[in-house]
């Protein structure tokens, strides 16, 4: 303790010195600068450069183009003939050339004193105007940098994002989101009570408020133990200009009902279901089944004799609207940007919608030359109506998702009752004889709510001691409140018997939570150029404090559907809660150095401590804490600025980049390093205390070692730009859940072990193909490839059961591979089946059942004396890999005068999908409606088909997890097609007017049999590539307008 | 001036970091749990919570107490509905993935006990009485592991770190374990338990394991000398005596109506009893805890109280799956070959006594089975139902709670101890005549030299007047059944023990103690056949041979495999 005190004291003294030296420096510095500048004025040798700047398209000279040195100390402007002359220090290697409405370029001097520069008109920025959330934008703009997979077609549902493969296996693998310099916890490890819905805090932010999104893939050491999965820097709009600017934008959209899987029609279902009864009940009863009772006077005849397409009852055409007003302006003391927005989107699934109200105020105040501060405030409220979406993970759960019910419910039924006179009434019918709920009852009588309030307040004071030295701070407070409610009605839904014999009908769930995040960042920045040397050094301290508190309760059997509330009278009640706190501390330093603006070197180091680390972790121990140290180094060489390049006129810019560094992943589940007791319920009114966790005190963050080699190349007068990267990542100390010895009485503990590797390449290209005065054509594309491989697993290989399938984690294999049975087709006849003579042990464990004609022929990969012809666990093998060979996007843009047309394609190639939906709709084992493919099921001896016979309960396991359900999920999608027109306006109050129209998902090329090849049921690595039937993304179109006042 | 002001702010910020230590900055807390430092168990309130934590631990293994104790024995059999995991228990084919094969939940109780004991064991601790409770629960749990897995990892320190869980702990077999447990528990023989009042109609004392019975069991298992058995008999006798309602010294027979006199005659079936033959007349915890004037209270000794709904806690699911279980041919045969004896004097004036036998067999058979009709819906339909008739085991059907000890069992354990202490006559008297003042008058029932033994003389008290033999409970006036006697071709101790073994089956079938009883007797006799034959007899055809082979060849095969 005493030691720690001294260390702390030392630390304090060090800090004290640091800041006081800063002040001291501030005092003395002006004299020093004066000397340096007078010195430089005398000693600097100046170089005069003359040149000519013209429009690349028209070849006409440009008037008023700006030419600057890199530090903006020296500048010149072209005359009416496009000529300029500028004097710069003789070590200058490049000039920045820019002009209004033209794209800016960095021109490499290469020792030349006369230059000729062509500038090309800038095209309006490419972005997904119809997106409600930033994930949609990221997908279209940054497809080569981030692999973005939309969760589903639900509005503002969000996406799984992966930067450069999977850098973690069992804990969060999503990038760190830094919003206006503040780390945003995206609640990846929190769950909603609504099936198929994933929490997405980015949906609280309006796309209209976003100024820029930037991806940091390497050199993330600055974010230390938080940057292992890469970083997304998102900045919101700020006031730039004192002139008051008002922008009003609005958008209207229409989404088409999504494509659904073709299902059996009523007559096909009738045959299927009656076949399924054979052997289950005596034949004499089969014809008495209501749907087979064809006597029109039978009281239930009408109910079971319809032809219904249930998807018409649950899907609709969706509508979206969004409005946003943005006001910016100020004076020479303060600048501000104020925005307000409202968006509402009705999903294509009836009863599902999303509403957002948001407002944000960003201000920058310059109180004096030395002291500035910013004050930001953002508030948003989102409300969603939801119903369960997609299949639930256990196939024995009651189906309550209207979209799934629309697939599985018999087409013989309709959602409404018939009156005695045979007319369809408006009364909703109850669950049917097949024990399947009426989806419309869940839609109409059910409840599903998620509402969130998000408030963020940031203050950023900044004090400049001198021009070069400043002290900055950022203090943020954020609050995220969430309220969720779920009610599954009794009406129209079958009741079921729980494991303890209770009849359960209606089901209520409620959850509310509150997350408060506070963070501080204090740093000193020193920025200085000394002749050919430029320095930019930052050192600081960050502190994060988060709490997440919440409560959950559920129960069954409300008195009526009219009181859908949690009360003490419910049965099978379950309650739980959360109270998690975590804090972390980080010291960091970032030093950038450039020589002649040609050679660049950046060194970064951060030292992080966290409440999540174990107190005995194998990390540096200082001041009583364990610190993870994350250094990195970046080097770049602007080759094109070298003199020897001057004869290669083809190349305008050539830059080589190299980086190596460590970053980490500190998403160690909270409290997993603590041994604790928690309270349990003993009988009705008593509580007890029991040991519930044995903490691993050696837990530390995962460490990701990243190296990257990159090249940027601009050629042909900057008309063709290329960028390529090759990287190698290794994640050490993977966090894994391990089995505790049973002597402890507890199940698992978290541990650091295992090693993972990601190698990959990324390539992007952009070409200005045609650059005429009134017509431009640009083409851009990107391709990204990663190869993920598990290098070490000290605890051995293991499988994880997900959606009835198995995902194998195994050394030498990529993460997430599917592990199951291989199939060799269906036994066409008894001869084939007898020859194979394969069998399985029966469910009672009392004997064996033999595969017969019409059963699947599973590959018997393991055979020995004791396991003769038996299909069991040992015959499983790797049957698919959800990792794509490559992903990316390409776009093409045509601009004619004020009219522009943009097409954006995204693609994924070589990824396998486990089509869980098909495994249910082609199982042929239950009375749920089946895919129309089942018309080809085996029915008679000798029939050649790929679909086995149907049999109730699937005794032989024909529908078990096998390569039958693994498909190629490759696709190419015309993600969006946008036409935009800048209306030429000449008005005193209207300075700009743009109207646009856009269509999404117009075309999708894929062999995938499911409704949509793009889906992600979870952000977790092991859940990728598993299609649980979430709402497919369908076609949609939008029109919008934007007014600048 | 301005600079000084700024400098001041800067210094103030710096001081903030200096004043707050880094460690404090990262200290986090949660209202959802209590760390080891906080759970110091220094107040009575903490301790009550921890005892409830231990009791809940026992609830978690309650169902297994029955399943492991009976499915692997000779009395309970599978049916066509029995799932694979339970079937494996019956067939001695348990693999490591079997849901019942992992002793984790048992060790969870032990680890929690260890923690509790380590924090409250200091001399002078205010929680000395709770400490005894934890010792008793730990003892019971270790014995459960030993009887089911054949050995235990013995540790008494709490495992609180991952490294603790990786240490090597001594492996003890049942014999070695009883050494340790006797030493551990004996100091608490006379401990007085805390009283938490009535918990959902269970008295505190019914929930907490009786130390004397546990000590009796430990000595019975230990069984290396006459003195072990004498100690066992003493502890059982002391416990029985403590459960007997005290009599008024002035009027010794005044309180006799409340003495236990469980008889399985036909009228008894209609009376509410702890096991009745009438399905609607459920055995419930109420039966065991009814007011003290009710005779049934004395039969009941200790149980694991389970929740009635899952909203309230852990529920025993055995009654919901009654179709998984059936009586074995062994127990059915055993019941049927018993004589039901009626002894009567038809005419008071001409006092001639008659003894008749009826052919109903043991009346306890009827008390154990009931015909149920189960209605199930054909899968995928709601309108076609099937009826399945099956003979349900009543004791399991009403097993909302897990009975651990009752007087019938304790008397039989006492008899087992007395027999091995060298007094087969007295032991046999427990079965046939009951230890009551009347039996003490007859030296052929209780030999004169045995009457003065401290663990026998207790029963020569008017308060035991109504006590009958355990065998008489199901077989009427067994004391008059001349045919009911030990096999004279065997040595008397073995012969009486065989009868005790049968009586345990007749009286305590399906209550969870069978497998342990067979193991104990077989180990004492060093006779694998004793266990192998009885258990294999439940199986038919080639299975008899297979299971007999497994069990007779190696003691290790008796036990569940050690999980990986």
CSV table of C-alpha atoms in Angstrom, one decimal, chain B residues 43 54 79 111 140 157 206 229 242 296 316 336 382 389 436 553:
chain,number,residue,atom,x,y,z
B,43,UNK,CA,-24.3,-11.1,11.1
B,54,UNK,CA,-27.3,-24.3,1.0
B,79,UNK,CA,-41.1,-48.2,-18.8
B,111,UNK,CA,-18.0,-25.5,-1.7
B,140,UNK,CA,-24.8,-35.6,3.8
B,157,UNK,CA,-11.4,-25.2,2.2
B,206,UNK,CA,-37.7,-30.8,9.4
B,229,UNK,CA,-22.2,-50.5,15.3
B,242,UNK,CA,-35.9,-37.5,21.0
B,296,UNK,CA,-48.0,-38.8,11.7
B,316,UNK,CA,-39.5,-31.6,-8.3
B,336,UNK,CA,-46.6,-60.7,-3.1
B,382,UNK,CA,-55.9,-31.3,-31.0
B,389,UNK,CA,-53.2,-46.8,-18.8
B,436,UNK,CA,-41.9,-51.8,23.2
B,553,UNK,CA,-16.8,-58.6,-11.5
